[in-house]
Amino acid sequence: MEKKLGVFICWCGSNIAGSVDVDLAVAEAEKLDGVVHAENYMYMCSDPGQQKVKDIISEKGLEGVVVACCSPRMHENTFRKAASSVGLNSYLLEIANIREQCSWVHQNNKPLATAKAVSIIEGTLDKVKENLPLETITIDLTKRVCVVGGGIAGIMSALDLANAGYDVAIVEREPAIGGHMAQISQTFPYFHNIPELLQKKIDEVSAHPHIKLYVNSEVDVLDGYVGNFNVTIKTQPAFVDPAKCTACGKCLEVCPVSVADEFNRGLSQRAAIFCYNKTEGAKIPVLGQNDCLHFVNSETDDNDKCKACVDVCPENAIDLGAIRNLNEEFVGAIVMATGYDLYSPEQMPEYGAGNIPDVIDALAFERLLDPSGPTQGQILRPSDGQVPKKVVFIQCVGSRDPERHKAYCSRACCMYTAKQARLYRQQVEDGTAYVSYMDIRSDSRDFEEFVQAGMEEENLVYIRGRVAKVIQEDGFLRVFTSDTLSSRQIVIEADLVVLAMAMEPKAGIRELSKKMNVTIDGDAFLSETHIKLYPVESSTKGVYLAGCGQSPKDITDTVSQALATAGKIQTMFSNETLIADPLIAEVLDDVCSGCGICIDICPYGARIMNDFTRISDVNQAVCQGCGACMAACPNKACELINSTSRQFIRMIGDFAGKAGAV
Amino acid sequence: MKTVISRSQVKGDFVNKVAEISGENFFDCYQCGNCSAGCPSVDEMDLLPSQVVRYLQLGLEEEVKNCKSMWVCAACMMCHARCPKGVDISKIMESLRVLRLREVGAEAHIDVTDFSEEYLARAPQIAMISGYRKFLPL
Ligand SMILES: Cc1cc2nc3c(=O)[nH]c(=O)nc-3n(C[C@H](O)[C@H](O)[C@H](O)COP(=O)(O)OP(=O)(O)OC[C@H]3O[C@@H](n4cnc5c(N)ncnc54)[C@H](O)[C@@H]3O)c2cc1C
Ligand code: SF4
Ligand code: SF4
Ligand code: SF4
Ligand code: SF4
């Protein structure tokens, strides 16, 4: 039985009517098979326009509607809602795009544009004829969250969600949470004391009944889909039992190993058993298996292996035989807050980093500023422990260099360099601080004032030019640069050079992004779905992004993003179930041969082979209706609901037929 | 002194010619100054290497044409090695020299073909550049 069809053609002001003869189009549409009503109107999406559509659907009992207007991305939802409000199943209304795909691209040829518009309408009508009425799909929702990464991004997201009453599991690779913020002393633009701010948040996390903390842990496997993720968490062996350890520190003293302390950027040494950092959460020592002689000398006879820490521990808290743990967390949403690393200064041999001890990176300088750091907050140069009287801070190191390093700007370094130089001048009153810069990016509240105050009050000397090289000569570090403002080549004799290295995504992010099925960009930063409108959504539904893993930024922006992820997840959790679009793939059971090609091709992992029937099933919650399986299936067993190959072949026929006639 | 810049100058014949001969896009340069910071010949230059590029960006033909820098440039290519944007200033300097030599005509400067192959093989390139410069009626 033929459906009764209606066609509504929008002028879009002159956007469409300027190049399509909308009256002729109505006349042509009226002649088409099944059409019982056709009309045009200046703005179909306006309230009176929508009312027209609704009235006619009711009046004439329409069983299918084509609205010929702008892209479906603009108003498909609008018109589908209008249709369903008067009882027409919304999937029986389709948009014929005669603006972006017709009027806008054929502005100088009205007859041709009109003919093309009519053929687009005809094709869309033919599609509607075979459309099925559909209902949305409901999916179960587990209202728990897994946060990967316990930097300030992960901490703030987890706290907001936990305070809303949801259980949160934080998975942190290092022995303690805090991330890079734990290495920083004070912050721009108000010199807030970071350890104090951070410790407060860490305490809230530790005490929170809804937060479970997995330190020394990483995601091993991720299964499932939005609302129903299954995260397998791998935890490194806990050699020190936190229930027994009293943090007396005896083991740290007896351990014979001495290696560079990563947390202090190599400015101090630590034993193989050590406290990761000075935060409250890291009081219980951890044992680094890669450094510990017990594990390094694995060939040695068991009795001769080093056990110095085990023997000295008065509480018997150390067990060198501890093993790895695997845990599972069932969650509905995931936050990726994996943060950044600094690009290795060793990539800059022209600056002597790695060879000259007094050329350090900016995080090392933060460690020198920290009262609980390796120098108790005294700025002393690493080579001889003297106070440096001339310090050169170099900005954009490894950033904004598409030829050899990173093309992007690392965003936080202009500001933290100003902060570091100011703190240096505040501490060393007779010292001089030079800042080598290309541009100063101080684009947030009170940032510009903060930089200017550095020049005015602390007499920071800004020199505009990229440094060519740093060499050690005659007891000085000679910094060769230029000042493009005075057109001079400049040499500065310095005692200490601080490199504001580029931020890059955390090591291991490529493997992790594959596991989590989220896309990354060319620099391996996690990609959002839309930079303007969906800034914290990843390519996988239910997985959200916060902090420097998404792109370099400061703490302010990191926290805003983290809170946005918590807000998004709470919106999702405000429903009892999730709703999904029914425009997905289906399988013709009689035709599927069980070859499994669709399983490999599906980018979302939505296809599963039913081992019993040997027919490939579609996971309705995961399928995004992309159509890859439909194209790949050699047996034509996969079809997209309401976009079947039959429908498409008819549409192509309509388009081709008209095009031939013109 | 006020300098008036216009489109015809910024995209003028001279600038286009330099771009064509050198194969370089001056607008890649974001004036970081790294070339000038590392150039060994700056002491004798009137325009820094980065300034030469800047003047070309603005189409300041007379200043560039008459600069000493192109003749002082040692063609060591340090600027190119350091440039974060991949601009090869040594090629730009070379094209400026070529244009200047074309302008004054062949009789006014040395002719490479006057030298033996054996001499050319061991002569440093800076010697050739100086040779050209020396006999120019500047
Ligand atoms: C020298 C320097 C000074 C700075 N000073 C300031 C300042 O004064 N003010 C300011 O606002 N900003 C400053 N910043 C920027 C600031 O450090 C960042 O904005 C902020 O730390 C980003 O936090 P995050 O949580 O995104 O990342 P991170 O701090 O990097 O935290 C990421 C966490 O995730 C963990 N992780 C990573 N991968 C995994 C994995 N696969 N599994 C489990 N866990 C994982 C990491 O171990 C880490 O704990 C400075 C940066 C630098 C380099
Ligand atoms: S924030 Fe400033 S220092 Fe850092 S890369 Fe950008 S411009 Fe350079
Ligand atoms: S339509 Fe796309 S997402 Fe859905 S099952 Fe097929 S390949 Fe996977
Ligand atoms: S190094 Fe390159 S980008 Fe920088 S000023 Fe010189 S030519 Fe321009
Ligand atoms: S090639 Fe010329 S401009 Fe470039 S660094 Fe060498 S001498 Fe300087």
PDB file of C-alpha atoms in Angstrom, chain A residues 40-124:
ATOM      1  CA  ASN A  40       6.594  26.172   0.273  1.00  0.00           C
ATOM      2  CA  TYR A  41       7.172  28.722   3.016  1.00  0.00           C
ATOM      3  CA  MET A  42       9.721  31.412   3.823  1.00  0.00           C
ATOM      4  CA  TYR A  43      11.105  29.884   7.033  1.00  0.00           C
ATOM      5  CA  MET A  44       9.847  26.359   7.600  1.00  0.00           C
ATOM      6  CA  CYS A  45      11.799  26.012  10.872  1.00  0.00           C
ATOM      7  CA  SER A  46       9.983  29.007  12.428  1.00  0.00           C
ATOM      8  CA  ASP A  47       7.067  28.341  14.763  1.00  0.00           C
ATOM      9  CA  PRO A  48       4.387  29.076  12.117  1.00  0.00           C
ATOM     10  CA  GLY A  49       6.383  26.925   9.648  1.00  0.00           C
ATOM     11  CA  GLN A  50       6.476  23.982  12.012  1.00  0.00           C
ATOM     12  CA  GLN A  51       2.777  24.519  12.766  1.00  0.00           C
ATOM     13  CA  LYS A  52       2.020  24.163   9.036  1.00  0.00           C
ATOM     14  CA  VAL A  53       3.807  20.826   8.955  1.00  0.00           C
ATOM     15  CA  LYS A  54       1.961  19.612  12.047  1.00  0.00           C
ATOM     16  CA  ASP A  55      -1.442  20.797  10.811  1.00  0.00           C
ATOM     17  CA  ILE A  56      -1.108  19.135   7.417  1.00  0.00           C
ATOM     18  CA  ILE A  57       0.131  15.870   8.929  1.00  0.00           C
ATOM     19  CA  SER A  58      -3.023  15.731  11.068  1.00  0.00           C
ATOM     20  CA  GLU A  59      -5.408  17.130   8.459  1.00  0.00           C
ATOM     21  CA  LYS A  60      -4.356  14.900   5.579  1.00  0.00           C
ATOM     22  CA  GLY A  61      -3.269  11.898   7.638  1.00  0.00           C
ATOM     23  CA  LEU A  62       0.269  11.948   6.169  1.00  0.00           C
ATOM     24  CA  GLU A  63       2.254   8.720   6.553  1.00  0.00           C
ATOM     25  CA  GLY A  64       5.558  10.134   5.386  1.00  0.00           C
ATOM     26  CA  VAL A  65       7.068  13.626   5.164  1.00  0.00           C
ATOM     27  CA  VAL A  66       9.969  15.220   3.306  1.00  0.00           C
ATOM     28  CA  VAL A  67      11.124  18.657   4.423  1.00  0.00           C
ATOM     29  CA  ALA A  68      13.344  20.172   1.751  1.00  0.00           C
ATOM     30  CA  CYS A  69      15.561  22.670   3.523  1.00  0.00           C
ATOM     31  CA  CYS A  70      19.050  22.995   5.032  1.00  0.00           C
ATOM     32  CA  SER A  71      21.347  20.190   6.203  1.00  0.00           C
ATOM     33  CA  PRO A  72      19.771  17.591   8.516  1.00  0.00           C
ATOM     34  CA  ARG A  73      22.459  18.568  11.030  1.00  0.00           C
ATOM     35  CA  MET A  74      20.585  21.846  11.452  1.00  0.00           C
ATOM     36  CA  HIS A  75      16.925  20.928  11.752  1.00  0.00           C
ATOM     37  CA  GLU A  76      16.286  17.206  11.388  1.00  0.00           C
ATOM     38  CA  ASN A  77      15.631  17.075  15.116  1.00  0.00           C
ATOM     39  CA  THR A  78      13.309  20.099  15.016  1.00  0.00           C
ATOM     40  CA  PHE A  79      11.026  18.631  12.372  1.00  0.00           C
ATOM     41  CA  ARG A  80      11.127  15.100  13.753  1.00  0.00           C
ATOM     42  CA  LYS A  81       9.986  16.411  17.114  1.00  0.00           C
ATOM     43  CA  ALA A  82       7.189  18.375  15.423  1.00  0.00           C
ATOM     44  CA  ALA A  83       6.063  15.257  13.541  1.00  0.00           C
ATOM     45  CA  SER A  84       6.034  13.029  16.586  1.00  0.00           C
ATOM     46  CA  SER A  85       4.087  15.661  18.553  1.00  0.00           C
ATOM     47  CA  VAL A  86       1.166  15.015  16.201  1.00  0.00           C
ATOM     48  CA  GLY A  87       1.561  11.246  16.196  1.00  0.00           C
ATOM     49  CA  LEU A  88       3.742  10.607  13.131  1.00  0.00           C
ATOM     50  CA  ASN A  89       6.699   8.344  13.971  1.00  0.00           C
ATOM     51  CA  SER A  90       9.685  10.639  13.733  1.00  0.00           C
ATOM     52  CA  TYR A  91      11.679   8.211  11.564  1.00  0.00           C
ATOM     53  CA  LEU A  92       9.073   8.670   8.817  1.00  0.00           C
ATOM     54  CA  LEU A  93      10.215  12.247   8.325  1.00  0.00           C
ATOM     55  CA  GLU A  94      13.350  12.910   6.281  1.00  0.00           C
ATOM     56  CA  ILE A  95      15.235  16.028   5.313  1.00  0.00           C
ATOM     57  CA  ALA A  96      16.093  16.708   1.670  1.00  0.00           C
ATOM     58  CA  ASN A  97      19.135  18.971   1.804  1.00  0.00           C
ATOM     59  CA  ILE A  98      18.557  21.520  -0.949  1.00  0.00           C
ATOM     60  CA  ARG A  99      20.640  24.293   0.632  1.00  0.00           C
ATOM     61  CA  GLU A 100      24.245  23.164   1.303  1.00  0.00           C
ATOM     62  CA  GLN A 101      24.033  20.530  -1.422  1.00  0.00           C
ATOM     63  CA  CYS A 102      22.081  22.534  -3.986  1.00  0.00           C
ATOM     64  CA  SER A 103      21.179  26.233  -3.759  1.00  0.00           C
ATOM     65  CA  TRP A 104      24.477  27.374  -2.239  1.00  0.00           C
ATOM     66  CA  VAL A 105      26.588  25.628  -4.843  1.00  0.00           C
ATOM     67  CA  HIS A 106      24.505  26.550  -7.896  1.00  0.00           C
ATOM     68  CA  GLN A 107      23.885  30.203  -7.335  1.00  0.00           C
ATOM     69  CA  ASN A 108      24.106  31.251 -10.965  1.00  0.00           C
ATOM     70  CA  ASN A 109      21.925  28.624 -12.583  1.00  0.00           C
ATOM     71  CA  LYS A 110      18.326  28.674 -11.400  1.00  0.00           C
ATOM     72  CA  PRO A 111      16.859  26.100 -13.847  1.00  0.00           C
ATOM     73  CA  LEU A 112      19.609  23.603 -13.058  1.00  0.00           C
ATOM     74  CA  ALA A 113      19.387  24.230  -9.306  1.00  0.00           C
ATOM     75  CA  THR A 114      15.610  23.786  -9.445  1.00  0.00           C
ATOM     76  CA  ALA A 115      15.878  20.510 -11.377  1.00  0.00           C
ATOM     77  CA  LYS A 116      18.479  19.248  -8.925  1.00  0.00           C
ATOM     78  CA  ALA A 117      16.341  20.256  -5.942  1.00  0.00           C
ATOM     79  CA  VAL A 118      13.380  18.342  -7.371  1.00  0.00           C
ATOM     80  CA  SER A 119      15.504  15.235  -7.903  1.00  0.00           C
ATOM     81  CA  ILE A 120      16.822  15.444  -4.337  1.00  0.00           C
ATOM     82  CA  ILE A 121      13.210  15.674  -3.124  1.00  0.00           C
ATOM     83  CA  GLU A 122      12.182  12.755  -5.322  1.00  0.00           C
ATOM     84  CA  GLY A 123      15.034  10.585  -4.058  1.00  0.00           C
ATOM     85  CA  THR A 124      14.249  11.433  -0.454  1.00  0.00           C
TER      86      THR A 124
END
